[in-house]
PDB file of C-alpha atoms in Angstrom:
ATOM      1  CA  MET A   1       0.000   0.000   0.000  1.00 42.00           C
ATOM      2  CA  ARG A   2       1.288   3.453  -0.906  1.00 46.00           C
ATOM      3  CA  ASP A   3       1.756   5.801   2.037  1.00 51.00           C
ATOM      4  CA  VAL A   4      -0.482   8.869   1.883  1.00 50.00           C
ATOM      5  CA  PRO A   5       1.408  11.992   2.902  1.00 57.00           C
ATOM      6  CA  PRO A   6      -0.309  13.849   5.770  1.00 54.00           C
ATOM      7  CA  LEU A   7      -2.014  17.137   4.971  1.00 49.00           C
ATOM      8  CA  PRO A   8       0.265  20.103   5.648  1.00 52.00           C
ATOM      9  CA  LEU A   9      -0.761  22.057   8.724  1.00 49.00           C
ATOM     10  CA  PRO A  10      -1.670  25.643   7.891  1.00 50.00           C
ATOM     11  CA  THR A  11       0.890  28.099   9.183  1.00 55.00           C
ATOM     12  CA  PRO A  12       0.371  31.796   9.812  1.00 54.00           C
ATOM     13  CA  SER A  13       2.799  32.552   7.029  1.00 53.00           C
ATOM     14  CA  SER A  14       1.035  30.430   4.394  1.00 57.00           C
ATOM     15  CA  THR A  15      -0.617  32.273   1.523  1.00 63.00           C
ATOM     16  CA  PRO A  16      -4.231  31.665   0.369  1.00 62.00           C
ATOM     17  CA  ASP A  17      -2.868  29.535  -2.479  1.00 67.00           C
ATOM     18  CA  ASP A  18      -1.139  27.226   0.014  1.00 64.00           C
ATOM     19  CA  ARG A  19      -4.503  26.619   1.741  1.00 60.00           C
ATOM     20  CA  SER A  20      -6.422  26.049  -1.463  1.00 66.00           C
ATOM     21  CA  THR A  21      -8.737  23.047  -1.494  1.00 66.00           C
ATOM     22  CA  SER A  22     -11.440  21.770  -3.811  1.00 69.00           C
ATOM     23  CA  PHE A  23     -14.976  20.517  -3.084  1.00 72.00           C
ATOM     24  CA  GLN A  24     -16.154  17.631  -5.201  1.00 72.00           C
ATOM     25  CA  ALA A  25     -19.632  16.157  -5.633  1.00 71.00           C
ATOM     26  CA  VAL A  26     -20.173  12.626  -4.341  1.00 65.00           C
ATOM     27  CA  GLU A  27     -20.517  10.083  -7.131  1.00 68.00           C
ATOM     28  CA  GLY A  28     -23.369   7.590  -6.655  1.00 64.00           C
ATOM     29  CA  ASN A  29     -25.301   7.276  -3.385  1.00 60.00           C
ATOM     30  CA  SER A  30     -23.964   9.190  -0.433  1.00 57.00           C
ATOM     31  CA  LYS A  31     -23.624   7.371   2.903  1.00 57.00           C
ATOM     32  CA  GLU A  32     -25.297  10.333   4.612  1.00 62.00           C
ATOM     33  CA  GLN A  33     -28.357  10.276   2.395  1.00 70.00           C
ATOM     34  CA  TYR A  34     -30.872  10.747   5.210  1.00 80.00           C
ATOM     35  CA  SER A  35     -30.663  12.878   8.319  1.00 86.00           C
ATOM     36  CA  GLY A  36     -31.025  10.751  11.463  1.00 86.00           C
ATOM     37  CA  GLY A  37     -32.825  13.571  13.282  1.00 89.00           C
ATOM     38  CA  ALA A  38     -35.365  14.019  10.481  1.00 91.00           C
ATOM     39  CA  LEU A  39     -36.014  10.258  10.356  1.00 92.00           C
ATOM     40  CA  LEU A  40     -36.509  10.151  14.141  1.00 92.00           C
ATOM     41  CA  VAL A  41     -38.965  13.066  14.089  1.00 93.00           C
ATOM     42  CA  THR A  42     -40.855  11.477  11.157  1.00 93.00           C
ATOM     43  CA  ALA A  43     -41.081   8.169  13.031  1.00 93.00           C
ATOM     44  CA  TYR A  44     -42.431   9.804  16.200  1.00 92.00           C
ATOM     45  CA  ALA A  45     -44.881  11.907  14.191  1.00 94.00           C
ATOM     46  CA  ALA A  46     -46.091   8.774  12.362  1.00 94.00           C
ATOM     47  CA  LEU A  47     -46.641   7.017  15.710  1.00 92.00           C
ATOM     48  CA  TRP A  48     -48.928   9.796  16.966  1.00 93.00           C
ATOM     49  CA  VAL A  49     -50.684  10.224  13.605  1.00 95.00           C
ATOM     50  CA  VAL A  50     -51.595   6.502  13.533  1.00 94.00           C
ATOM     51  CA  LEU A  51     -52.818   6.574  17.141  1.00 93.00           C
ATOM     52  CA  PHE A  52     -54.886   9.735  16.606  1.00 93.00           C
ATOM     53  CA  ALA A  53     -56.337   8.316  13.384  1.00 94.00           C
ATOM     54  CA  TRP A  54     -57.453   5.285  15.382  1.00 93.00           C
ATOM     55  CA  ILE A  55     -59.059   7.559  18.004  1.00 93.00           C
ATOM     56  CA  ALA A  56     -60.894   9.436  15.214  1.00 94.00           C
ATOM     57  CA  ILE A  57     -62.203   6.147  13.745  1.00 93.00           C
ATOM     58  CA  VAL A  58     -63.374   4.976  17.182  1.00 92.00           C
ATOM     59  CA  TRP A  59     -65.038   8.362  17.754  1.00 92.00           C
ATOM     60  CA  ARG A  60     -66.925   7.992  14.440  1.00 93.00           C
ATOM     61  CA  LYS A  61     -68.070   4.489  15.370  1.00 91.00           C
ATOM     62  CA  GLN A  62     -69.251   5.804  18.727  1.00 90.00           C
ATOM     63  CA  GLY A  63     -71.169   8.576  16.935  1.00 92.00           C
ATOM     64  CA  ALA A  64     -72.885   6.059  14.630  1.00 91.00           C
ATOM     65  CA  LEU A  65     -73.770   3.954  17.668  1.00 91.00           C
ATOM     66  CA  ASN A  66     -75.317   6.978  19.409  1.00 91.00           C
ATOM     67  CA  THR A  67     -77.423   7.759  16.311  1.00 91.00           C
ATOM     68  CA  ARG A  68     -78.774   4.177  16.194  1.00 91.00           C
ATOM     69  CA  LEU A  69     -79.470   4.264  19.931  1.00 89.00           C
ATOM     70  CA  GLY A  70     -81.333   7.566  19.527  1.00 90.00           C
ATOM     71  CA  ASP A  71     -83.480   6.044  16.734  1.00 89.00           C
ATOM     72  CA  LEU A  72     -84.330   3.029  18.895  1.00 89.00           C
ATOM     73  CA  GLU A  73     -85.224   5.239  21.860  1.00 89.00           C
ATOM     74  CA  ARG A  74     -87.549   7.295  19.643  1.00 89.00           C
ATOM     75  CA  ILE A  75     -89.263   4.113  18.401  1.00 87.00           C
ATOM     76  CA  LEU A  76     -89.704   2.811  21.962  1.00 87.00           C
ATOM     77  CA  ASP A  77     -91.058   6.181  23.145  1.00 87.00           C
ATOM     78  CA  LYS A  78     -93.533   6.229  20.242  1.00 86.00           C
ATOM     79  CA  ALA A  79     -94.640   2.648  21.006  1.00 85.00           C
ATOM     80  CA  ALA A  80     -95.037   3.509  24.689  1.00 84.00           C
ATOM     81  CA  ALA A  81     -97.137   6.586  23.840  1.00 86.00           C
ATOM     82  CA  GLU A  82     -99.389   4.536  21.545  1.00 84.00           C
ATOM     83  CA  GLY A  83     -99.783   1.909  24.282  1.00 81.00           C
ATOM     84  CA  GLU A  84    -100.886   4.629  26.727  1.00 81.00           C
ATOM     85  CA  LYS A  85    -103.468   5.923  24.217  1.00 82.00           C
ATOM     86  CA  LYS A  86    -104.949   2.427  23.790  1.00 79.00           C
ATOM     87  CA  LYS A  87    -105.418   2.148  27.574  1.00 73.00           C
TER      88      LYS A  87
ATOM     89  CA  MET B   1     -75.293   3.047  35.568  1.00 45.00           C
ATOM     90  CA  GLY B   2     -74.979   0.518  38.394  1.00 53.00           C
ATOM     91  CA  ARG B   3     -72.089  -0.130  40.733  1.00 68.00           C
ATOM     92  CA  PRO B   4     -70.167  -2.607  38.486  1.00 70.00           C
ATOM     93  CA  GLY B   5     -70.328  -0.110  35.615  1.00 75.00           C
ATOM     94  CA  ARG B   6     -68.986   2.670  37.833  1.00 84.00           C
ATOM     95  CA  THR B   7     -66.168   0.452  39.113  1.00 88.00           C
ATOM     96  CA  LEU B   8     -65.202  -0.470  35.546  1.00 86.00           C
ATOM     97  CA  ASP B   9     -65.296   3.205  34.517  1.00 88.00           C
ATOM     98  CA  ALA B  10     -63.076   4.134  37.459  1.00 92.00           C
ATOM     99  CA  LEU B  11     -60.653   1.337  36.541  1.00 92.00           C
ATOM    100  CA  PHE B  12     -60.551   2.482  32.923  1.00 93.00           C
ATOM    101  CA  TYR B  13     -59.814   6.090  33.878  1.00 93.00           C
ATOM    102  CA  ALA B  14     -57.174   4.934  36.370  1.00 95.00           C
ATOM    103  CA  LEU B  15     -55.513   2.896  33.607  1.00 94.00           C
ATOM    104  CA  LEU B  16     -55.728   5.910  31.289  1.00 94.00           C
ATOM    105  CA  GLY B  17     -54.039   8.106  33.912  1.00 95.00           C
ATOM    106  CA  VAL B  18     -51.262   5.592  34.564  1.00 96.00           C
ATOM    107  CA  THR B  19     -50.693   5.231  30.806  1.00 95.00           C
ATOM    108  CA  ALA B  20     -50.463   9.005  30.311  1.00 95.00           C
ATOM    109  CA  VAL B  21     -47.895   9.343  33.112  1.00 96.00           C
ATOM    110  CA  ALA B  22     -45.909   6.364  31.769  1.00 96.00           C
ATOM    111  CA  VAL B  23     -45.838   7.776  28.214  1.00 95.00           C
ATOM    112  CA  ILE B  24     -44.675  11.220  29.402  1.00 96.00           C
ATOM    113  CA  GLY B  25     -41.996   9.592  31.571  1.00 95.00           C
ATOM    114  CA  GLU B  26     -40.884   7.380  28.692  1.00 95.00           C
ATOM    115  CA  LEU B  27     -40.586  10.301  26.263  1.00 94.00           C
ATOM    116  CA  TYR B  28     -38.515  12.200  28.835  1.00 95.00           C
ATOM    117  CA  PHE B  29     -36.310   9.152  29.367  1.00 93.00           C
ATOM    118  CA  ILE B  30     -35.786   8.427  25.658  1.00 93.00           C
ATOM    119  CA  PHE B  31     -34.892  11.985  24.666  1.00 92.00           C
ATOM    120  CA  LEU B  32     -33.195  13.367  27.758  1.00 94.00           C
ATOM    121  CA  VAL B  33     -31.681  10.433  29.640  1.00 93.00           C
ATOM    122  CA  ALA B  34     -30.889   7.530  27.272  1.00 92.00           C
ATOM    123  CA  PRO B  35     -27.555   8.116  25.531  1.00 91.00           C
ATOM    124  CA  ILE B  36     -27.118   8.456  21.771  1.00 89.00           C
ATOM    125  CA  GLU B  37     -25.875   5.241  20.165  1.00 87.00           C
ATOM    126  CA  ALA B  38     -22.233   5.390  19.055  1.00 84.00           C
ATOM    127  CA  ARG B  39     -22.516   4.120  15.463  1.00 82.00           C
ATOM    128  CA  MET B  40     -26.059   4.903  14.335  1.00 84.00           C
ATOM    129  CA  GLY B  41     -26.509   8.162  16.169  1.00 86.00           C
ATOM    130  CA  ILE B  42     -29.869   9.627  17.187  1.00 89.00           C
ATOM    131  CA  VAL B  43     -31.896   7.509  14.748  1.00 89.00           C
ATOM    132  CA  GLN B  44     -31.325   4.497  17.031  1.00 89.00           C
ATOM    133  CA  LYS B  45     -33.918   6.029  19.394  1.00 92.00           C
ATOM    134  CA  ILE B  46     -36.608   4.771  16.982  1.00 93.00           C
ATOM    135  CA  PHE B  47     -35.741   1.345  18.411  1.00 92.00           C
ATOM    136  CA  TYR B  48     -37.367   2.245  21.776  1.00 93.00           C
ATOM    137  CA  PHE B  49     -40.833   2.267  20.251  1.00 93.00           C
ATOM    138  CA  HIS B  50     -40.339   0.240  17.055  1.00 94.00           C
ATOM    139  CA  VAL B  51     -39.668  -2.987  18.983  1.00 93.00           C
ATOM    140  CA  PRO B  52     -42.455  -2.364  21.575  1.00 95.00           C
ATOM    141  CA  SER B  53     -44.902  -1.614  18.732  1.00 96.00           C
ATOM    142  CA  TRP B  54     -44.328  -5.087  17.251  1.00 95.00           C
ATOM    143  CA  TYR B  55     -44.650  -6.558  20.727  1.00 95.00           C
ATOM    144  CA  ALA B  56     -48.003  -4.718  21.078  1.00 97.00           C
ATOM    145  CA  MET B  57     -48.971  -6.058  17.652  1.00 96.00           C
ATOM    146  CA  TYR B  58     -48.329  -9.557  19.015  1.00 96.00           C
ATOM    147  CA  LEU B  59     -50.549  -8.722  22.029  1.00 97.00           C
ATOM    148  CA  GLY B  60     -53.378  -7.651  19.719  1.00 97.00           C
ATOM    149  CA  ALA B  61     -52.914 -10.685  17.490  1.00 97.00           C
ATOM    150  CA  GLY B  62     -52.834 -12.903  20.596  1.00 97.00           C
ATOM    151  CA  ALA B  63     -56.101 -11.353  21.800  1.00 97.00           C
ATOM    152  CA  CYS B  64     -57.620 -11.950  18.363  1.00 97.00           C
ATOM    153  CA  PHE B  65     -56.449 -15.573  18.455  1.00 97.00           C
ATOM    154  CA  LEU B  66     -57.826 -16.210  21.968  1.00 97.00           C
ATOM    155  CA  GLY B  67     -61.113 -14.418  21.273  1.00 97.00           C
ATOM    156  CA  SER B  68     -61.562 -16.267  17.972  1.00 97.00           C
ATOM    157  CA  LEU B  69     -60.724 -19.651  19.481  1.00 97.00           C
ATOM    158  CA  ALA B  70     -63.119 -19.046  22.381  1.00 97.00           C
ATOM    159  CA  TYR B  71     -65.806 -17.947  19.898  1.00 97.00           C
ATOM    160  CA  LEU B  72     -65.409 -21.151  17.908  1.00 97.00           C
ATOM    161  CA  VAL B  73     -65.790 -23.179  21.109  1.00 97.00           C
ATOM    162  CA  ARG B  74     -68.871 -21.225  22.257  1.00 96.00           C
ATOM    163  CA  ALA B  75     -70.183 -18.232  20.336  1.00 95.00           C
ATOM    164  CA  THR B  76     -70.836 -15.154  22.478  1.00 94.00           C
ATOM    165  CA  ASP B  77     -70.873 -11.445  21.634  1.00 93.00           C
ATOM    166  CA  ALA B  78     -68.135 -10.730  24.188  1.00 94.00           C
ATOM    167  CA  ARG B  79     -65.716 -13.254  22.625  1.00 96.00           C
ATOM    168  CA  ASP B  80     -66.378 -11.926  19.146  1.00 95.00           C
ATOM    169  CA  ALA B  81     -65.896  -8.338  20.369  1.00 95.00           C
ATOM    170  CA  PHE B  82     -62.579  -9.249  22.010  1.00 96.00           C
ATOM    171  CA  ALA B  83     -61.323 -10.943  18.821  1.00 97.00           C
ATOM    172  CA  ARG B  84     -62.300  -7.990  16.640  1.00 95.00           C
ATOM    173  CA  ALA B  85     -60.709  -5.500  19.060  1.00 96.00           C
ATOM    174  CA  GLY B  86     -57.528  -7.604  19.049  1.00 97.00           C
ATOM    175  CA  ALA B  87     -57.338  -7.564  15.254  1.00 97.00           C
ATOM    176  CA  GLU B  88     -57.720  -3.795  15.241  1.00 96.00           C
ATOM    177  CA  VAL B  89     -54.962  -3.366  17.839  1.00 97.00           C
ATOM    178  CA  ALA B  90     -52.745  -5.667  15.733  1.00 97.00           C
ATOM    179  CA  VAL B  91     -53.330  -3.515  12.636  1.00 97.00           C
ATOM    180  CA  VAL B  92     -52.661  -0.224  14.460  1.00 97.00           C
ATOM    181  CA  PHE B  93     -49.380  -1.397  15.995  1.00 97.00           C
ATOM    182  CA  GLY B  94     -48.394  -3.304  12.868  1.00 97.00           C
ATOM    183  CA  ALA B  95     -48.805  -0.068  10.905  1.00 97.00           C
ATOM    184  CA  ILE B  96     -46.607   1.773  13.417  1.00 96.00           C
ATOM    185  CA  GLY B  97     -43.972  -0.962  13.149  1.00 96.00           C
ATOM    186  CA  LEU B  98     -44.094  -0.970   9.366  1.00 96.00           C
ATOM    187  CA  ILE B  99     -43.660   2.817   9.202  1.00 96.00           C
ATOM    188  CA  THR B 100     -40.970   3.203  11.855  1.00 95.00           C
ATOM    189  CA  GLY B 101     -38.877   0.203  10.764  1.00 93.00           C
ATOM    190  CA  PRO B 102     -38.153   1.499   7.249  1.00 93.00           C
ATOM    191  CA  LEU B 103     -37.314   4.947   8.674  1.00 93.00           C
ATOM    192  CA  TRP B 104     -34.642   3.285  10.816  1.00 90.00           C
ATOM    193  CA  GLY B 105     -33.578   1.119   7.853  1.00 89.00           C
ATOM    194  CA  ALA B 106     -33.061   4.186   5.673  1.00 89.00           C
ATOM    195  CA  LYS B 107     -30.240   5.247   7.949  1.00 86.00           C
ATOM    196  CA  ALA B 108     -28.919   1.837   9.000  1.00 83.00           C
ATOM    197  CA  TRP B 109     -29.155   0.001   5.659  1.00 83.00           C
ATOM    198  CA  GLY B 110     -29.347   2.873   3.170  1.00 83.00           C
ATOM    199  CA  SER B 111     -32.741   1.678   1.906  1.00 85.00           C
ATOM    200  CA  PHE B 112     -36.274   1.905   3.258  1.00 90.00           C
ATOM    201  CA  TRP B 113     -37.315  -1.627   2.405  1.00 89.00           C
ATOM    202  CA  THR B 114     -35.748  -4.937   1.544  1.00 87.00           C
ATOM    203  CA  TRP B 115     -37.502  -8.289   1.072  1.00 90.00           C
ATOM    204  CA  ASP B 116     -35.797  -9.663   4.167  1.00 85.00           C
ATOM    205  CA  PRO B 117     -37.522 -12.747   5.741  1.00 87.00           C
ATOM    206  CA  ARG B 118     -38.573 -10.902   8.892  1.00 88.00           C
ATOM    207  CA  LEU B 119     -39.848  -7.832   7.041  1.00 91.00           C
ATOM    208  CA  THR B 120     -41.764  -9.971   4.557  1.00 91.00           C
ATOM    209  CA  THR B 121     -43.389 -12.199   7.186  1.00 92.00           C
ATOM    210  CA  ALA B 122     -44.231  -9.146   9.323  1.00 93.00           C
ATOM    211  CA  LEU B 123     -45.911  -7.470   6.322  1.00 95.00           C
ATOM    212  CA  LEU B 124     -47.809 -10.694   5.614  1.00 95.00           C
ATOM    213  CA  SER B 125     -49.093 -10.850   9.191  1.00 95.00           C
ATOM    214  CA  PHE B 126     -50.184  -7.201   9.050  1.00 96.00           C
ATOM    215  CA  LEU B 127     -52.084  -7.912   5.814  1.00 96.00           C
ATOM    216  CA  ILE B 128     -53.812 -10.947   7.417  1.00 96.00           C
ATOM    217  CA  TYR B 129     -55.258  -8.710  10.163  1.00 96.00           C
ATOM    218  CA  VAL B 130     -56.185  -6.029   7.616  1.00 97.00           C
ATOM    219  CA  ALA B 131     -58.038  -8.792   5.706  1.00 96.00           C
ATOM    220  CA  TYR B 132     -59.786  -9.795   8.955  1.00 96.00           C
ATOM    221  CA  LEU B 133     -61.013  -6.220   9.505  1.00 96.00           C
ATOM    222  CA  VAL B 134     -62.066  -5.808   5.863  1.00 95.00           C
ATOM    223  CA  LEU B 135     -64.013  -9.069   6.141  1.00 94.00           C
ATOM    224  CA  ARG B 136     -65.752  -7.859   9.305  1.00 93.00           C
ATOM    225  CA  ALA B 137     -66.518  -4.480   7.802  1.00 91.00           C
ATOM    226  CA  PHE B 138     -68.034  -5.702   4.529  1.00 91.00           C
ATOM    227  CA  ALA B 139     -69.252  -9.288   5.039  1.00 88.00           C
ATOM    228  CA  GLY B 140     -72.026  -8.475   7.513  1.00 80.00           C
ATOM    229  CA  ASP B 141     -72.639  -9.539  11.106  1.00 82.00           C
ATOM    230  CA  GLY B 142     -74.252 -12.941  10.565  1.00 86.00           C
ATOM    231  CA  THR B 143     -73.226 -16.005  12.567  1.00 89.00           C
ATOM    232  CA  ALA B 144     -71.563 -17.646   9.549  1.00 91.00           C
ATOM    233  CA  GLU B 145     -69.498 -14.528   8.825  1.00 92.00           C
ATOM    234  CA  LYS B 146     -68.444 -14.308  12.454  1.00 93.00           C
ATOM    235  CA  ARG B 147     -67.399 -17.970  12.484  1.00 94.00           C
ATOM    236  CA  PHE B 148     -65.444 -17.526   9.261  1.00 94.00           C
ATOM    237  CA  SER B 149     -63.691 -14.472  10.746  1.00 94.00           C
ATOM    238  CA  ALA B 150     -62.939 -16.449  13.911  1.00 95.00           C
ATOM    239  CA  ALA B 151     -61.310 -19.164  11.781  1.00 96.00           C
ATOM    240  CA  LEU B 152     -59.194 -16.477  10.096  1.00 95.00           C
ATOM    241  CA  GLY B 153     -58.286 -15.081  13.521  1.00 95.00           C
ATOM    242  CA  VAL B 154     -57.067 -18.511  14.630  1.00 96.00           C
ATOM    243  CA  LEU B 155     -55.213 -19.357  11.412  1.00 94.00           C
ATOM    244  CA  GLY B 156     -53.724 -15.846  11.129  1.00 91.00           C
ATOM    245  CA  ALA B 157     -51.845 -16.390  14.391  1.00 92.00           C
ATOM    246  CA  ALA B 158     -49.860 -19.218  12.776  1.00 91.00           C
ATOM    247  CA  ASN B 159     -47.639 -16.632  11.112  1.00 89.00           C
ATOM    248  CA  LEU B 160     -46.608 -14.992  14.412  1.00 89.00           C
ATOM    249  CA  PRO B 161     -43.946 -17.541  15.446  1.00 89.00           C
ATOM    250  CA  ILE B 162     -42.696 -17.538  11.844  1.00 89.00           C
ATOM    251  CA  ILE B 163     -42.008 -13.770  12.115  1.00 86.00           C
ATOM    252  CA  HIS B 164     -40.143 -14.342  15.338  1.00 80.00           C
ATOM    253  CA  TYR B 165     -37.966 -17.236  14.155  1.00 81.00           C
ATOM    254  CA  SER B 166     -37.553 -16.165  10.518  1.00 80.00           C
ATOM    255  CA  VAL B 167     -34.508 -14.073  11.336  1.00 73.00           C
ATOM    256  CA  GLN B 168     -32.861 -17.059  13.044  1.00 73.00           C
ATOM    257  CA  LYS B 169     -33.758 -19.685  10.471  1.00 76.00           C
ATOM    258  CA  TRP B 170     -33.431 -17.799   7.192  1.00 76.00           C
ATOM    259  CA  GLY B 171     -30.956 -15.059   8.066  1.00 72.00           C
ATOM    260  CA  GLY B 172     -31.516 -11.716   6.388  1.00 73.00           C
ATOM    261  CA  GLN B 173     -30.564  -8.171   7.230  1.00 75.00           C
ATOM    262  CA  HIS B 174     -32.826  -7.557  10.202  1.00 80.00           C
ATOM    263  CA  PRO B 175     -30.711  -7.230  13.363  1.00 74.00           C
ATOM    264  CA  MET B 176     -31.258  -9.283  16.507  1.00 69.00           C
ATOM    265  CA  VAL B 177     -30.698  -7.079  19.519  1.00 64.00           C
ATOM    266  CA  ILE B 178     -32.695  -8.962  22.129  1.00 64.00           C
ATOM    267  CA  THR B 179     -31.179 -12.440  22.145  1.00 61.00           C
ATOM    268  CA  GLY B 180     -29.996 -14.976  24.668  1.00 59.00           C
ATOM    269  CA  THR B 181     -26.469 -14.812  23.292  1.00 56.00           C
ATOM    270  CA  GLY B 182     -24.596 -11.711  22.200  1.00 52.00           C
ATOM    271  CA  GLY B 183     -26.053  -8.411  21.043  1.00 56.00           C
ATOM    272  CA  GLY B 184     -28.002  -6.450  23.596  1.00 68.00           C
ATOM    273  CA  LEU B 185     -28.097  -2.894  24.844  1.00 75.00           C
ATOM    274  CA  GLN B 186     -24.750  -2.006  26.323  1.00 77.00           C
ATOM    275  CA  ASN B 187     -25.989   0.738  28.625  1.00 84.00           C
ATOM    276  CA  ALA B 188     -28.297   0.579  31.670  1.00 89.00           C
ATOM    277  CA  ASP B 189     -30.282   3.663  30.546  1.00 91.00           C
ATOM    278  CA  MET B 190     -30.810   2.132  27.106  1.00 91.00           C
ATOM    279  CA  LYS B 191     -32.206  -1.001  28.767  1.00 89.00           C
ATOM    280  CA  LEU B 192     -34.493   1.113  30.956  1.00 92.00           C
ATOM    281  CA  ALA B 193     -35.703   3.084  27.921  1.00 93.00           C
ATOM    282  CA  LEU B 194     -36.607  -0.143  26.110  1.00 92.00           C
ATOM    283  CA  GLY B 195     -38.268  -1.568  29.250  1.00 94.00           C
ATOM    284  CA  GLY B 196     -40.278   1.649  29.581  1.00 95.00           C
ATOM    285  CA  GLY B 197     -41.294   1.317  25.924  1.00 95.00           C
ATOM    286  CA  PHE B 198     -42.608  -2.203  26.545  1.00 96.00           C
ATOM    287  CA  LEU B 199     -44.541  -0.997  29.604  1.00 97.00           C
ATOM    288  CA  CYS B 200     -46.089   1.975  27.752  1.00 96.00           C
ATOM    289  CA  PHE B 201     -47.127  -0.067  24.734  1.00 96.00           C
ATOM    290  CA  THR B 202     -48.606  -2.791  26.969  1.00 97.00           C
ATOM    291  CA  LEU B 203     -50.727  -0.147  28.732  1.00 97.00           C
ATOM    292  CA  ILE B 204     -51.768   1.523  25.451  1.00 97.00           C
ATOM    293  CA  ALA B 205     -52.669  -1.843  23.895  1.00 97.00           C
ATOM    294  CA  ALA B 206     -54.717  -2.781  26.997  1.00 96.00           C
ATOM    295  CA  LEU B 207     -56.577   0.546  26.841  1.00 96.00           C
ATOM    296  CA  MET B 208     -57.278   0.149  23.147  1.00 96.00           C
ATOM    297  CA  LEU B 209     -58.475  -3.438  23.567  1.00 96.00           C
ATOM    298  CA  TRP B 210     -60.765  -2.424  26.403  1.00 95.00           C
ATOM    299  CA  ALA B 211     -62.230   0.621  24.653  1.00 94.00           C
ATOM    300  CA  ARG B 212     -62.699  -1.121  21.321  1.00 94.00           C
ATOM    301  CA  ALA B 213     -64.183  -4.325  22.770  1.00 95.00           C
ATOM    302  CA  SER B 214     -66.647  -2.255  24.843  1.00 93.00           C
ATOM    303  CA  ILE B 215     -67.876  -0.395  21.757  1.00 93.00           C
ATOM    304  CA  GLU B 216     -68.112  -3.641  19.785  1.00 92.00           C
ATOM    305  CA  LEU B 217     -70.096  -5.296  22.565  1.00 92.00           C
ATOM    306  CA  ALA B 218     -72.456  -2.302  22.821  1.00 91.00           C
ATOM    307  CA  GLN B 219     -72.941  -2.476  19.046  1.00 90.00           C
ATOM    308  CA  SER B 220     -73.919  -6.175  19.238  1.00 89.00           C
ATOM    309  CA  ARG B 221     -76.395  -5.512  22.051  1.00 89.00           C
ATOM    310  CA  LEU B 222     -77.903  -2.614  20.133  1.00 91.00           C
ATOM    311  CA  ALA B 223     -78.247  -4.735  16.983  1.00 89.00           C
ATOM    312  CA  ARG B 224     -80.085  -7.353  19.068  1.00 87.00           C
ATOM    313  CA  ALA B 225     -82.415  -4.718  20.548  1.00 88.00           C
ATOM    314  CA  GLU B 226     -83.099  -3.330  17.046  1.00 88.00           C
ATOM    315  CA  ALA B 227     -83.928  -6.831  15.788  1.00 87.00           C
ATOM    316  CA  ASP B 228     -86.283  -7.352  18.753  1.00 86.00           C
ATOM    317  CA  ALA B 229     -88.009  -4.031  17.987  1.00 86.00           C
ATOM    318  CA  ILE B 230     -88.547  -5.153  14.385  1.00 85.00           C
ATOM    319  CA  ASP B 231     -89.845  -8.571  15.517  1.00 83.00           C
ATOM    320  CA  LEU B 232     -92.342  -6.909  17.884  1.00 82.00           C
ATOM    321  CA  GLY B 233     -93.533  -4.667  15.067  1.00 80.00           C
ATOM    322  CA  LEU B 234     -92.338  -1.528  16.851  1.00 78.00           C
ATOM    323  CA  ASP B 235     -89.824  -0.660  14.143  1.00 69.00           C
ATOM    324  CA  THR B 236     -91.187  -0.641  10.607  1.00 63.00           C
ATOM    325  CA  ARG B 237     -87.725  -0.621   9.041  1.00 64.00           C
ATOM    326  CA  THR B 238     -86.507  -3.965   7.697  1.00 55.00           C
ATOM    327  CA  GLU B 239     -83.743  -5.927   9.395  1.00 51.00           C
ATOM    328  CA  GLY B 240     -80.229  -6.050   7.993  1.00 47.00           C
TER     329      GLY B 240
END
């Protein structure tokens, strides 16, 4: 293996040309494609979104149940009133 | 409402309170106490609720299995309600697991999804419980439909041990952190954070099972009362 010479330490006397460097674009997929923090926040947000969606669905079912119960109560009240009239 | 109803209500609210405190404590512990993992960084913290969410999915699937099996032995509304609530809990936590896992994988593996044995079997199990709920939603509430769903609830559980052992038998990319040999969390606070996650998800799953089974049971009793009203000629609407 060929030895790689260490980078020269910048010295106060060095000129801007001595400190010149170049930035190059990564070829292919980068190892740091996704931010860990962003992924963590997305995961936690997804957790709460799923749980709240479930609560909303349960709330809707409860609402439908209340409507059916109200209908049945009305029918029973009507039947009771008719029974009273017959007496 | 009578005394037993009030006692059950009080128990439910007590469980709700304990769950809320446990979740707040767990969030504090995960973000402010548990250390950041050396190689993966902050994204490793997904682990503290990704693993418990699959465990809670198993709890829901287990409830569905037990409720379905009990229903096949002797059909009652309560057993059917418990099985249906279990399937719903399994779908909710399966969805959480299937969303959070790929987000972790994006960082750890560089890809959101791979057809790894554990991922594939986990997806299959999730789809089985989705199928159960679709069947219940669209096939009606007759005895035959309920028995068919109960059979699906029993057979669907067969995939659960396959998920668990797939990573041991067929290899794949999915890591094994909780094992009898090797691996593991190398920090006491990390272990506590994971333990807290298991506790929180157990409490949430219990609350969900309770709430959902109660609604399902009330729905069955209401359907029976509606049918009686039609039979007595009180309700002129037709049954079904």
